[in-house]
XYZ file of C-alpha atoms in Angstrom:
646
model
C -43.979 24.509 -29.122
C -47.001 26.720 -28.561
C -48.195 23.911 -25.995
C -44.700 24.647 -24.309
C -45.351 28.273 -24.197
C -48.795 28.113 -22.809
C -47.401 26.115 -19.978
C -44.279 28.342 -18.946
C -46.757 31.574 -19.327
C -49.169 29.519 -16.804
C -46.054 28.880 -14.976
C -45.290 32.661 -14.570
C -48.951 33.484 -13.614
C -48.808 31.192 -10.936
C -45.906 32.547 -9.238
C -46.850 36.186 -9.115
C -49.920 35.393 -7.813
C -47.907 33.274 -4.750
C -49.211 29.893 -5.696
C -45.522 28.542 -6.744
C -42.216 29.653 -4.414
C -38.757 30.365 -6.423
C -37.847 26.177 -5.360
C -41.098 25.498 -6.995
C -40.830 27.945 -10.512
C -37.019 26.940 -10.731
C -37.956 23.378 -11.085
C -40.749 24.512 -13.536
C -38.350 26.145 -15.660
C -37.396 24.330 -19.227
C -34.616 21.584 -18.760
C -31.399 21.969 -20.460
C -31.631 20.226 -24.030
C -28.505 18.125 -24.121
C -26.786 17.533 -27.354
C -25.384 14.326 -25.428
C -26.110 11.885 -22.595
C -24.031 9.687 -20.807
C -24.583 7.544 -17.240
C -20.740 7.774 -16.216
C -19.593 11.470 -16.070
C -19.669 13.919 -18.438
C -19.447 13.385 -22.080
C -15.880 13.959 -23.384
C -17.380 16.497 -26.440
C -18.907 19.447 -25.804
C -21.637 20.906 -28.072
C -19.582 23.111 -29.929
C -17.312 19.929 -30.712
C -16.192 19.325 -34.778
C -15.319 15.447 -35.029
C -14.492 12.684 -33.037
C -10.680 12.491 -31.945
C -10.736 8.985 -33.387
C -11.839 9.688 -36.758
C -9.987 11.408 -39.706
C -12.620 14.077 -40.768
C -10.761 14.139 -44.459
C -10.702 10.412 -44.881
C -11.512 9.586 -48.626
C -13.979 7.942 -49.368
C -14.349 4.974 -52.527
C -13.631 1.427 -52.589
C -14.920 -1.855 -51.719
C -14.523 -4.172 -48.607
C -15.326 -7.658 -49.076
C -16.363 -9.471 -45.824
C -17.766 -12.829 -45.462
C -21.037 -13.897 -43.019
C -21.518 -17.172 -41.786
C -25.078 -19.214 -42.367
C -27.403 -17.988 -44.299
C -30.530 -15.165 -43.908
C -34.089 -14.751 -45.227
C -35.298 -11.458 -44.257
C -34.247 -7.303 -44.664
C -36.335 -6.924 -42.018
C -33.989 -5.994 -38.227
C -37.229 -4.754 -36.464
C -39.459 -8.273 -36.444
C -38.659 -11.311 -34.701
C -39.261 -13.757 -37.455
C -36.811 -14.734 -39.849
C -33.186 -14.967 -39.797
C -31.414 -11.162 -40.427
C -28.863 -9.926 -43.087
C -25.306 -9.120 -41.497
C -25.549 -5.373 -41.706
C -29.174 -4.369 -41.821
C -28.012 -1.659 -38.986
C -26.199 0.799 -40.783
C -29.189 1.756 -43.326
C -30.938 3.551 -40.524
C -30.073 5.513 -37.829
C -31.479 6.473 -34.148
C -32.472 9.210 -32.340
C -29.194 9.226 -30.964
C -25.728 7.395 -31.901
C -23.719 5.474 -29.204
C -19.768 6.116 -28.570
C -17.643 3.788 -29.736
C -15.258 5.053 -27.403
C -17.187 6.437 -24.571
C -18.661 3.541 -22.687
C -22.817 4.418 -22.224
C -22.626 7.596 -24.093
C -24.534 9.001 -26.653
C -24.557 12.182 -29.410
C -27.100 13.638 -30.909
C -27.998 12.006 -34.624
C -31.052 12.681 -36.153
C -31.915 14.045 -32.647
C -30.012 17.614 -32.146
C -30.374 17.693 -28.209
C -32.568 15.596 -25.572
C -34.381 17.616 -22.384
C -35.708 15.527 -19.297
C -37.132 17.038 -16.208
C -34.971 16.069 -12.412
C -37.219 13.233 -11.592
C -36.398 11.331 -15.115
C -40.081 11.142 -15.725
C -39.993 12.030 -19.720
C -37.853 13.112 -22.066
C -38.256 15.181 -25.099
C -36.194 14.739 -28.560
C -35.312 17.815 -30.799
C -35.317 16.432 -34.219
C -32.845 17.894 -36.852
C -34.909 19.352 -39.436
C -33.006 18.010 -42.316
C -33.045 14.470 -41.107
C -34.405 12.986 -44.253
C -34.711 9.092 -45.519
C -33.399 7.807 -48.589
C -36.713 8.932 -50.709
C -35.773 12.496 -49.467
C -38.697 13.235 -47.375
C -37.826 14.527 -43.874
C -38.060 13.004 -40.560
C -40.994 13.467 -38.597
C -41.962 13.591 -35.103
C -44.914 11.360 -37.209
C -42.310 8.820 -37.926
C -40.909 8.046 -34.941
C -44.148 7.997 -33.030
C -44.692 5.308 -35.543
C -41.539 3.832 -35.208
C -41.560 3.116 -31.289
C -45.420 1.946 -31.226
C -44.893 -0.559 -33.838
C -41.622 -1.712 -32.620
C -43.025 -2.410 -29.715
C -46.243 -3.916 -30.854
C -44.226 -6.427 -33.641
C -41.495 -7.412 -31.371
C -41.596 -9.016 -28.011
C -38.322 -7.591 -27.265
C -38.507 -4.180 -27.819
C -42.121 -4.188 -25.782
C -40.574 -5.025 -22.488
C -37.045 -3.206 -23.573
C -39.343 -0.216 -23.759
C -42.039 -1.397 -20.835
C -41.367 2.005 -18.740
C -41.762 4.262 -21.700
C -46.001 4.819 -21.352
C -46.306 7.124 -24.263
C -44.866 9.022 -27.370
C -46.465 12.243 -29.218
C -45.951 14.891 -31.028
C -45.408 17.598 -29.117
C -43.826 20.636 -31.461
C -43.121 20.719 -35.250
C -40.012 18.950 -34.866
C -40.214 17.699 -31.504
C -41.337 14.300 -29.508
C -42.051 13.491 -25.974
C -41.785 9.858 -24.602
C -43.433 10.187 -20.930
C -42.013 6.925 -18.694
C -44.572 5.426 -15.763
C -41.826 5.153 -13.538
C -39.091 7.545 -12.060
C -35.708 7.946 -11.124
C -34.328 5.752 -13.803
C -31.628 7.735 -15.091
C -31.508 5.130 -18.130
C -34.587 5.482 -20.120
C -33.305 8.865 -22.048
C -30.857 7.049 -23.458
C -32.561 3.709 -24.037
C -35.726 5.910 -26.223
C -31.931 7.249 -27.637
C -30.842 4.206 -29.302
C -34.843 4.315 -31.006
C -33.886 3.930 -34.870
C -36.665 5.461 -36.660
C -38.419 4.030 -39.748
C -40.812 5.835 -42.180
C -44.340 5.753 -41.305
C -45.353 6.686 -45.020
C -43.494 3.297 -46.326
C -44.492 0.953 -43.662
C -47.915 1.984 -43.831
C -47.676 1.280 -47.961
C -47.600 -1.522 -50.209
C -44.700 -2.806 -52.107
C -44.077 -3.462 -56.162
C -46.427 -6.281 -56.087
C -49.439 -4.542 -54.558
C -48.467 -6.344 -50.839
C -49.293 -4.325 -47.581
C -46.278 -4.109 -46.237
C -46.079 -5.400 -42.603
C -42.712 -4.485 -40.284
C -43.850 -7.815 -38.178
C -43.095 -9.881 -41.018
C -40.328 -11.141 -42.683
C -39.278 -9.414 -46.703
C -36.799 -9.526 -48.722
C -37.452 -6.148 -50.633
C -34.842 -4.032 -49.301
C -36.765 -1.290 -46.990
C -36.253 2.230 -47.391
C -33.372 3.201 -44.703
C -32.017 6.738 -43.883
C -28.661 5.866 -42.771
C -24.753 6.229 -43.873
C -25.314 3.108 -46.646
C -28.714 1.587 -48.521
C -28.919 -1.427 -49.798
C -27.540 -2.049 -52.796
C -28.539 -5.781 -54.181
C -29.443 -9.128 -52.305
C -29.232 -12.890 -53.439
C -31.158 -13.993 -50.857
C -29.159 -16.149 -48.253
C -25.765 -15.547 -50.453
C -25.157 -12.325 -50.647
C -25.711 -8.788 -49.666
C -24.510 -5.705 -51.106
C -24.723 -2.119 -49.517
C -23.796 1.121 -50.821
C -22.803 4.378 -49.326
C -25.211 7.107 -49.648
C -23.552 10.121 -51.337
C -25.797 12.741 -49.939
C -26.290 11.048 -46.951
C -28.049 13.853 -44.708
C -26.064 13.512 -41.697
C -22.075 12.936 -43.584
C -21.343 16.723 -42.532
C -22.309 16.584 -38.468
C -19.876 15.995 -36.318
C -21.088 12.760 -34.798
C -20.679 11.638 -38.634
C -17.618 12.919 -40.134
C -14.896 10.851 -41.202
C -17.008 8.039 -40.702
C -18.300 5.442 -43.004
C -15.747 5.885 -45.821
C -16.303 3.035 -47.509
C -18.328 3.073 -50.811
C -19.358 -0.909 -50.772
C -19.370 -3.219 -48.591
C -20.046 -7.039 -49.665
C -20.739 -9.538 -47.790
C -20.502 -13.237 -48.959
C -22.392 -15.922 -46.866
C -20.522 -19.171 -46.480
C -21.873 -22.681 -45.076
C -18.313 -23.412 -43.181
C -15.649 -21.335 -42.396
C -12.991 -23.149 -44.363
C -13.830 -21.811 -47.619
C -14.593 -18.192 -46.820
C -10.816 -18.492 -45.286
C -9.246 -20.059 -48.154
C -11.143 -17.163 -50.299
C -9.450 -14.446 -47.785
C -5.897 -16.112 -48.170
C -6.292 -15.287 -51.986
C -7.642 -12.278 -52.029
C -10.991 -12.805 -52.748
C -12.020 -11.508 -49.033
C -10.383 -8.485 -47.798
C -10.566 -8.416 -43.959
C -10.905 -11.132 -41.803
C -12.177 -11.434 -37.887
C -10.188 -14.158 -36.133
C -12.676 -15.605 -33.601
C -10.178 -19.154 -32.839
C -7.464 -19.008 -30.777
C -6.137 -22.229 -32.286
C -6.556 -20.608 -36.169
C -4.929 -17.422 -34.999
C -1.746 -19.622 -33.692
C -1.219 -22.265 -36.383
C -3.131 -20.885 -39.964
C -1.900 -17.407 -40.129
C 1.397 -18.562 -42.172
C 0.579 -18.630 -45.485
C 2.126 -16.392 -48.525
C 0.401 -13.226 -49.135
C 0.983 -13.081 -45.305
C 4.401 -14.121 -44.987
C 5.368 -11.069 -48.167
C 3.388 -8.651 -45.896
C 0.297 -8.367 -48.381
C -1.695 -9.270 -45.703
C -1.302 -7.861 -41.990
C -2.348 -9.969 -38.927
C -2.889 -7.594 -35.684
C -4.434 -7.950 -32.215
C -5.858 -4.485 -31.131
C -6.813 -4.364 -27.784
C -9.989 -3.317 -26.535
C -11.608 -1.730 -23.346
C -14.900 -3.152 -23.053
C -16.648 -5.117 -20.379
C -16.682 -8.910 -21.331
C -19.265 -10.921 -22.278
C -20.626 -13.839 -20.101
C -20.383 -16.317 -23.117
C -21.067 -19.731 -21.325
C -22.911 -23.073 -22.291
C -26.707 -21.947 -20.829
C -28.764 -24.549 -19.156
C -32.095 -24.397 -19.718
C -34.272 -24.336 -16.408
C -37.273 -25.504 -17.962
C -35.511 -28.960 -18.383
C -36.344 -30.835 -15.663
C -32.296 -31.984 -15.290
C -31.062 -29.008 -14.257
C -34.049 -27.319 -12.445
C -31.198 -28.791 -9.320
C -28.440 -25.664 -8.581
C -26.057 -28.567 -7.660
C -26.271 -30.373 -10.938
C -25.507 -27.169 -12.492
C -22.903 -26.994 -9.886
C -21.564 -30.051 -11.078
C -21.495 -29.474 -14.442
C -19.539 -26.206 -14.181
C -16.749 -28.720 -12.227
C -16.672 -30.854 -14.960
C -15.713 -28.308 -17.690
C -12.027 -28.037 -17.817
C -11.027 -25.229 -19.038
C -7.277 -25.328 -18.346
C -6.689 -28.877 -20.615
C -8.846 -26.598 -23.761
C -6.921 -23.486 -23.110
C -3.977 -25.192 -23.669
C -4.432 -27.536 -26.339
C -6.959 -25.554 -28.746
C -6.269 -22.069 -27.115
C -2.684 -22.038 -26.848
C -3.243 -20.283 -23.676
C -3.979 -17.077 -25.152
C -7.736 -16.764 -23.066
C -8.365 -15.824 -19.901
C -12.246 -17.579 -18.171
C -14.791 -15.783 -17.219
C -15.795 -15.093 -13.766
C -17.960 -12.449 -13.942
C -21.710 -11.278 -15.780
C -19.279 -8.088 -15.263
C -15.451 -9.245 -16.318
C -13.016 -6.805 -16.928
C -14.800 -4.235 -15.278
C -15.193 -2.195 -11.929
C -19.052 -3.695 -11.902
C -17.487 -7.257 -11.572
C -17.869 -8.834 -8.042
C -14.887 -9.578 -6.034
C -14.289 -10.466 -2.552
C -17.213 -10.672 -0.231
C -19.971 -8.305 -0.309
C -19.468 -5.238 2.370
C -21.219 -1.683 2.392
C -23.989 -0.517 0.310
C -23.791 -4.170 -1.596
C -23.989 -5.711 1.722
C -27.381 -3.777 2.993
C -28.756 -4.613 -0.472
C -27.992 -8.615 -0.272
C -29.410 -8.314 3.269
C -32.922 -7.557 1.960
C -32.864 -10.461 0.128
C -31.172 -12.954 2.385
C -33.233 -15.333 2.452
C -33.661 -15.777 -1.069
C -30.271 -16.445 -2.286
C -27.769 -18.868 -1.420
C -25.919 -18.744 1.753
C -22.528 -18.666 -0.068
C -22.968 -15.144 -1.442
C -22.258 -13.907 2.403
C -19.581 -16.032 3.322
C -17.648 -17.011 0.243
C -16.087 -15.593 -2.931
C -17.437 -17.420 -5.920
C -14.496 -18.836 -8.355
C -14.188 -21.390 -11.166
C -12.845 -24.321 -10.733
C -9.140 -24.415 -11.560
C -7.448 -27.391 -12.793
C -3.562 -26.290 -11.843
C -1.867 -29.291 -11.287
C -2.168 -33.191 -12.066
C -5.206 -34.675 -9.405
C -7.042 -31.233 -9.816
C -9.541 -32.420 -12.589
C -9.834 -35.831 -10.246
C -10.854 -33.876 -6.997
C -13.181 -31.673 -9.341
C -14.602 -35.132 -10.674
C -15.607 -36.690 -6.627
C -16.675 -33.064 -6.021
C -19.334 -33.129 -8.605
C -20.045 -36.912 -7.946
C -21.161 -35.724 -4.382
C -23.328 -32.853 -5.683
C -24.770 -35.461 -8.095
C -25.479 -37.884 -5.239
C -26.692 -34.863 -3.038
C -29.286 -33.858 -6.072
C -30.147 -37.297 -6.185
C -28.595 -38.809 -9.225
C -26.428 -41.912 -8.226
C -23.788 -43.432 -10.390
C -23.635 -47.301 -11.004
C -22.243 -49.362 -13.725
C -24.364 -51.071 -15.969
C -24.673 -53.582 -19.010
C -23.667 -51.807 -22.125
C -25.152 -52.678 -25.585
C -22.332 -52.864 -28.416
C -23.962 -52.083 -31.599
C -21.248 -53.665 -33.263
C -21.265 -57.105 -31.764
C -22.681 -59.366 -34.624
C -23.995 -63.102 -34.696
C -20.006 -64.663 -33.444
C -19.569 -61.877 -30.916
C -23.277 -62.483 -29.344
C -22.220 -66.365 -30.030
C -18.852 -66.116 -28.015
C -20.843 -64.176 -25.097
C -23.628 -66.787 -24.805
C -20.367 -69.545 -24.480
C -18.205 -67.840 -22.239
C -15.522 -66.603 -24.359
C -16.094 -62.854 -23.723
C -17.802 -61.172 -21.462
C -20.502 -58.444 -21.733
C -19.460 -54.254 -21.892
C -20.208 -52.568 -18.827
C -20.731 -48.845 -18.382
C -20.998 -46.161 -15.579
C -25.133 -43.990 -15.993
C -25.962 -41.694 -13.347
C -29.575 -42.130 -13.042
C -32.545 -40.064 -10.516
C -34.529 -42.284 -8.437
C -37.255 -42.526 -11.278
C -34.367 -44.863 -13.373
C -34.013 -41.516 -15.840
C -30.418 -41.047 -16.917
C -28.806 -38.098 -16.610
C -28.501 -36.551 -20.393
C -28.007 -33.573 -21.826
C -27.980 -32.590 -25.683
C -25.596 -29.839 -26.777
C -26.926 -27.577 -29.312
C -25.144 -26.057 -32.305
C -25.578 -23.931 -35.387
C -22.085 -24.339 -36.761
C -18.569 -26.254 -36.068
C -16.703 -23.566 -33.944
C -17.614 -25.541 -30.902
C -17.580 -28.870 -31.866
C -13.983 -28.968 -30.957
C -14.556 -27.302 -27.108
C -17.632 -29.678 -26.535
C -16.346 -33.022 -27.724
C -13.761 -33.149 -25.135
C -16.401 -31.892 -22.806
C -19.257 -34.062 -23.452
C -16.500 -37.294 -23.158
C -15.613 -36.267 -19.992
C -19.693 -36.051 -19.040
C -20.144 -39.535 -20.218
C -17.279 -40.725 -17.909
C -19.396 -39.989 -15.011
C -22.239 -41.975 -16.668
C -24.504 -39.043 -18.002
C -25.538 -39.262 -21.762
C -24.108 -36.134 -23.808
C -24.580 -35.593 -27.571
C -24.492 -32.613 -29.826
C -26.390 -31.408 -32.446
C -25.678 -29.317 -35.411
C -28.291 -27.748 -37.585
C -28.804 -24.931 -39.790
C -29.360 -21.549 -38.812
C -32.586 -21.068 -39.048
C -33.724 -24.063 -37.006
C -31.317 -23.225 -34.789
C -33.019 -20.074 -34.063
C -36.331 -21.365 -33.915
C -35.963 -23.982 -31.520
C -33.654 -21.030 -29.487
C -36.695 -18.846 -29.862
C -38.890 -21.837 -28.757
C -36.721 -23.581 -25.973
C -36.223 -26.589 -27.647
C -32.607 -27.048 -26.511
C -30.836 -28.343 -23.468
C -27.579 -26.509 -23.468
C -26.846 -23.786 -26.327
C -23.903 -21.319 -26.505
C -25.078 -18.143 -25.614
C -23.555 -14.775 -25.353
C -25.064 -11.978 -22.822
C -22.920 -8.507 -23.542
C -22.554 -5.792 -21.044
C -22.749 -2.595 -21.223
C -20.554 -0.206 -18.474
C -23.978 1.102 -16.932
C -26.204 -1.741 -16.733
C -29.990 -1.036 -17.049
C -32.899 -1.983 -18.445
C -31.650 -5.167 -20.438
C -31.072 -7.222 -17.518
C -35.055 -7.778 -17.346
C -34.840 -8.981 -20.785
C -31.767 -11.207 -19.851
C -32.598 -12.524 -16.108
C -36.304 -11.106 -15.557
C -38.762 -13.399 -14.694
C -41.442 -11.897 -17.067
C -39.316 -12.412 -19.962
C -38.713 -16.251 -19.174
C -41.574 -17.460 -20.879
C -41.519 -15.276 -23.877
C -40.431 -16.978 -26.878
C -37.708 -15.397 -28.429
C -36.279 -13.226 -25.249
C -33.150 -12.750 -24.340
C -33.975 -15.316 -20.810
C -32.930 -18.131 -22.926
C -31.942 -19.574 -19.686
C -35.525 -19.356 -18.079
C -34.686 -17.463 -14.591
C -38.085 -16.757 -12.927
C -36.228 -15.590 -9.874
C -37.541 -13.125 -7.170
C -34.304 -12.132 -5.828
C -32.812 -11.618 -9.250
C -35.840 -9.501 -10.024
C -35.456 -7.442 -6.834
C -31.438 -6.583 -7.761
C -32.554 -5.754 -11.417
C -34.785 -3.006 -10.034
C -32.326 -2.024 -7.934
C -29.874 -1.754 -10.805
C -32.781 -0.009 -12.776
C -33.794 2.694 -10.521
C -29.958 3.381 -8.809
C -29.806 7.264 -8.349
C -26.376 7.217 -8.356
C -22.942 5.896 -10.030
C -22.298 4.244 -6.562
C -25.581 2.696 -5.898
C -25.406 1.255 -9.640
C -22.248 -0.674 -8.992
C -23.381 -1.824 -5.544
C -26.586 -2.888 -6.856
C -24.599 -4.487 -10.242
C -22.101 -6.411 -8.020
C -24.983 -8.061 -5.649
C -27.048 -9.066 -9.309
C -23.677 -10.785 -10.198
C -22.579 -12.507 -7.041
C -26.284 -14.003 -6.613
C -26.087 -14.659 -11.094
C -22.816 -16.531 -10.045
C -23.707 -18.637 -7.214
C -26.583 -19.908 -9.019
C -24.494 -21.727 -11.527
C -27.411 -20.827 -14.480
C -24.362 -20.742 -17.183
C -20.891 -22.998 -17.499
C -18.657 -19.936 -18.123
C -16.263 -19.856 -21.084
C -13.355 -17.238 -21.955
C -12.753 -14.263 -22.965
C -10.090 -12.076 -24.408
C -9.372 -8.600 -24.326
C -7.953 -7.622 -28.120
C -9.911 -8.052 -30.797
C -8.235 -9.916 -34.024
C -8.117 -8.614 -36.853
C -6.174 -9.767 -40.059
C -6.799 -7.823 -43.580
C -5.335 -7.222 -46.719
C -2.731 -3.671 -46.799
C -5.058 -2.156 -48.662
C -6.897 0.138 -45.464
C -6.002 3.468 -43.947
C -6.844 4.116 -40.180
C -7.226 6.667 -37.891
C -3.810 7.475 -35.429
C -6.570 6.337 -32.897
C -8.706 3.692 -33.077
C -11.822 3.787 -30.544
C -11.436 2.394 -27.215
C -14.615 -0.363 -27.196
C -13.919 -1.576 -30.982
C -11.540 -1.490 -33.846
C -14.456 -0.445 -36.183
C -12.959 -1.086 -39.830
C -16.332 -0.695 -41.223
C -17.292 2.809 -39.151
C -13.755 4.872 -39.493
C -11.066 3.100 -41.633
C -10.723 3.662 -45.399
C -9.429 2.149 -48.382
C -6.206 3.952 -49.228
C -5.907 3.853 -53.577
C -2.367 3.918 -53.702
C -1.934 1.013 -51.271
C -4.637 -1.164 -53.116
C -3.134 -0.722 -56.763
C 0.164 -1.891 -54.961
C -1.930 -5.104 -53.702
C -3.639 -5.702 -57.016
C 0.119 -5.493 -59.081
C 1.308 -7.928 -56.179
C -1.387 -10.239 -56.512
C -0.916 -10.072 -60.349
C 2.312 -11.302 -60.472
C-alpha cells in the first residue's frame, strides 16, 4: 500500500510540473478493483449482490451423499503430476477467485475480494479477504499464494506453461498480490491467475507426523491441510474417501458461498467395474448416480425402488460447449504421421450403426473442437476469419478455403461401402496397399495341417494393408476400463476388414496414466473441454511446446506452426469478435487435420438418485451440481429409510 501511495503522489508531481498531460495522469490513475471478471459481457451480479439466483441461501445443511468413483487412487496430492488423484481433492481448497457455474468464463471474488489490472492487461493485482483463513485457522497471506503459484509452477509441467505469461508474483500491500504478465493485451490472464487455488506456505514448507519434509511435487497420502467448503475426513487408500463439511468454514457467509455446499459428508466408494457400484445404487447403498451410457440409461433403469418412485431418473439439460471426446492418434507413431490415414480412419468409424444399436439414438457426433456453441465453425470461412486463414495459407490444407468439413454420414444402405473405397483410396494414396494373404489358424492341429498338406482343405486367406517396407498397418486401442470396449469392438472389426491389425488393451488406472503421461499408446480416448472464451489452454492442448512434455494435455503430439499461429491469435484477441474469428479458423484447420476420430455428445446431463435431495427452483445453466447447491431434505430421507425397511 505505501508503495502504491508513493507512486500516485509521484504521479501528481509529475503532472503539475507538465511532464504528464490529463490522457497521460488519467491512465496513471488506480484501476477499478473488480469484485468480478468475465470475457463475455458484464457479469450478471453486481458487487452489492447477496446470493446466487440458483442457490437457496437457507438450504439446511446435514446428511450424507454416498457416491461411487471408478479405479482406484494413491495420492491427496491435486497439485503434482505423479500419482493417480482422489475424486474430490478440489473442494478442500479454494482460489483466488471462484468460477460461475452458470455464467460461462466468469468469475467472483473468493478468497480474493476484488481484482485491478491496468488497460494494456499487463498485471493484475488481487485484494485478499482478510479473514480468508485455512483449516488450522491461520489467515491467508499474500506469503501463501506467492508460494502457491511458484511452486505450482515449478512441481507441475502443466501449470508452468498454463501460467508461462505470468513473469512474476509479490507481495505488494498487507493483504495484497501483484502477478506482472511479459506479454500484453491478453484479456485472459486475470482470470487464469483467478482460478490460482492457494495452499499454505507454513505446511508445505513443514514436515509431517513422521518427521518427512513434506514435498507438494510428490505424491502423499496424509490428507493436506485445505481451506475450502469440506476437509478431509478419512482415506482407505484406493477404496475410499471421506470428506466433511467445515462448520466454520470462513467463506459459508459471502455471497459467492451461500447456500452452497450443504452437504455434511460426502463418501465416495471406489469400485473396479461399474456393475457392482450399480447394483449397490439399486439398493440403496449409493445415493446418486451419473448415467454416462446411453444403452444403461435405455434398458437398466427399470428396476423396483425405481419403478415405486424411491428412486428418480432425470435428464437435465445443460448449456455448455461440448467436448471434443474422440479416439486421439498419436503423431509420434509413425502410422499416422499421414493426414490421409487419419482421414481414413475417421471414414471407417460408423457412428450411425453404434448410435443406434448401443445409443438408442439418443447422441448427437461431434463436429466441432467448439460444438454447441457460437465458436464452432460452420460454412466456409469469410471476414475477419478469412484475413486470418489467409496469413497462414500456405500452411494448412487447401480444403479449409473451399470446403466445409463434415463427418462422414452413414444414412442409407451402400453409405458405409462408399465410406469403405473412400478410405481404401486414401490408404493407397498414403501408400499402404491392400492384398490378401495366407492366414495362420492357431487352431488347426496335426489332422487339419494333415488334410491341407493332402488336398482336402485349403489354406485361410486374409486381406493386410501393408507400406512399401512390408509393415502392416496396426493400431492398438488403449483402455483403462470397459465403457468402450463395446464402441471399439465393432470398430476395430471393421479395421481388420480392410486388412489393418486392431487390438485393445485394458489396464489399470495407474498404468494407464503412465503410459498416457509417457506416450506409450496408439489410440486412447481422450476428452479436450471447452470453455466459452477460449485462451490460454489451447497451448497446453494443440501447442507445439507442450507436445513433447510428458504428461501435457498434447496427448496427440501437434507440433504445428499454423496451429500455433491461430492459438496466439486466440490468446491475444482484443475483442469478443476477433476471439470467435480467431476460435473458428483454430477449429476449421483442428478439423481438417483429422488429429482425433470424433465421438458424441449430448446436451443433458443424467442424473438418477435416491428422493432423498432438495434443489434449488433453478439449477445452474453449465451443470446440475448436486454436490455444490442441492441438499438432503430429513423428512424425505426418513420416508426412504421406512420404505427401504419394509
Amino acid at each position: 500500500m505505501r508503495m502504491r501511495l508513493m507512486t500516485q503522489l509521484a504521479v501528481a508531481v509529475m503532472a503539475l510540473l507538465g511532464f504528464l498531460s490529463i490522457e497521460d495522469l488519467a491512465q496513471a490513475e488506480e484501476p477499478v478493483c473488480h469484485h468480478a471478471l468475465s470475457l463475455v459481457g458484464e457479469p450478471k451480479y453486481g458487487a452489492d449482490f447477496k446470493n446466487f439466483d440458483w442457490v437457496n441461501p437457507d438450504a439446511p445443511k446435514g446428511g450424507t451423499l454416498r457416491q461411487w468413483a471408478d479405479g482406484t487412487f494413491d495420492t491427496l496430492n491435486p497439485f503434482s503430476d505423479k500419482g493417480v488423484k482422489a475424486v474430490g481433492l478440489g473442494i478442500i481448497f479454494d482460489g483466488l477467485f471462484a468460477a460461475s457455474p452458470d455464467e460461462p468464463s466468469t468469475q467472483y471474488g473468493l478468497i480474493a475480494e476484488c481484482a485491478s489490472y491496468p488497460s494494456d492487461f499487463s498485471s493484475v493485482t488481487f485484494k485478499l479477504r482478510p479473514e480468508a483463513k485455512f483449516h488450522d485457522g491461520q489467515p491467508i497471506t499474500p506469503e501463501d499464494v506467492v508460494f502457491s503459484f511458484e511452486q505450482f509452477k515449478k512441481v507441475n509441467p502443466f501449470y508452468a506453461f498454463y501460467y508461462k505469461n505470468v513473469e512474476k508474483a509479490e507481495k505488494t500491500g498487507d493483504h495484497e498480490v501483484t502477478f506482472t504478465f511479459n506479454v500484453k493485451g491478453n484479456r485472459e490472464l486475470p482470470m487464469i491467475v483467478g482460478e490460482l487455488s492457494v495452499v499454505s506456505k507454513k505446511y508445505w514448507e513443514g514436515k509431517d507426523a513422521n518427521g518427512k519434509q513434506r514435498d507438494l511435487g510428490e505424491t502423499t497420502v496424509e490428507p493436506p491441510l485445505g481451506n475450502g467448503a469440506y476437509k478431509i475426513k478419512s482415506v482407505d487408500t484406493g477404496r475410499k474417501i471421506t470428506y466433511e463439511r467445515v462448520p466454520d468454514y470462513w467463506a459459508k457467509d459471502l455471497p459467492v458461498m451461500r447456500g452452497q455446499y450443504n452437504i455434511d459428508t460426502l463418501e465416495f466408494t471406489y469400485y473396479r467395474d461399474r456393475a457392482p457400484a450399480f447394483e449397490d445404487f439399486k439398493t440403496g447403498k449409493l445415493d446418486l448416480w451419473i448415467e454416462n451410457r446411453a444403452s444403461a440409461w435405455a434398458t437398466q433403469y427399470d428396476f423396483d425402488a425405481l419403478k415405486k418412485g424411491l428412486v428418480i431418473k432425470e435428464a437435465i439439460p445443460v448449456k455448455r460447449v461440448a467436448s471434443m471426446q474422440a479416439f486421439v492418434f498419436n503423431l509420434r507413431r509413425k502410422q499416422f504421421q499421414d493426414v490421409r490415414v487419419r482421414h481414413a480412419f475417421n471414414l471407417l468409424f460408423n457412428f450411425e450403426q453404434a448410435n443406434k444399436k448401443l445409443f438408442f439414438n439418443l447422441y448427437q457426433r461431434v463436429g466441432s473442437f467448439f460444438e454447441n456453441s457460437d465458436l464452432q465453425s460452420k460454412g466456409l470461412p469469410e471476414g475477419r476469419e478469412l484475413e486470418i486463414l489467409n496469413g497462414i495459407k500456405s500452411e494448412v490444407p487447401p480444403e479449409v478455403f473451399t470446403t466445409e468439413w463434415k463427418n462422414p454420414v452413414n444414412a442409407q444402405e451402400g453409405d458405409y461401402r462408399k465410406h469403405q473405397l473412400e478410405a481404401l483410396k486414401l490408404f493407397e494414396a498414403a501408400g499402404w496397399k491392400i492384398s490378401s494373404e495366407t492366414a495362420t489358424d492357431p487352431s488347426c492341429g496335426f489332422f487339419c495341417k494333415l488334410k491341407g498338406m493332402v488336398g482336402l482343405s485349403s489354406a485361410r486367406t486374409a486381406r493386410v494393408l501393408r507400406n512399401a517396407e512390408g509393415e502392416q498397418m496396426s493400431v492398438e486401442f488403449l483402455l483403462d476400463g470397459d465403457t468402450f470396449e463395446q464402441i471399439i469392438l465393432p470398430y476395430a472389426q471393421d479395421l481388420q476388414a480392410l486388412g489393418i491389425k486392431a487390438t485393445v488393451r485394458t489396464v489399470d488406472g495407474a498404468q494407464y496414466k503412465q503410459r498416457e503421461d509417457k506416450r506409450d499408446f496408439d489410440i486412447i480416448v481422450d476428452n479436450f473441454a471447452q470453455s466459452n472464451s477460449p485462451g490460454n489452454e489451447q497451448r497446453e492442448f494443440w501447442g507445439s511446446a507442450a507436445a513433447d512434455k510428458d504428461g501435457s494435455r498434447n496427448t496427440i503430439g501437434i507440433k504445428n506452426p499454423a496451429v500455433d499461429k491461430l492459438i496466439d491469435d486466440i490468446v491475444f484477441a482484443k475483442d469478443r469478435p476477433e476471439l470467435v474469428a480467431a476460435t473458428h479458423a483454430l477449429d476449421r484447420v483442428l478439423l481438417w487435420n483429422y488429429y482425433v476420430v470424433p465421438h458424441w455428445y449430448y446436451p443433458y446431463e443424467r442424473v438418477a438418485y435416491w428422493d432423498i435431495f432438495g434443489r434449488p427452483a433453478k439449477l445452474p445453466s453449465q451443470t446440475s451440481a448436486p454436490t455444490q447447491v442441492w441438499w438432503i431434505d430429513p423428512a424425505k430421507e426418513k420416508a426412504i429409510e421406512a420404505a427401504k425397511a419394509k
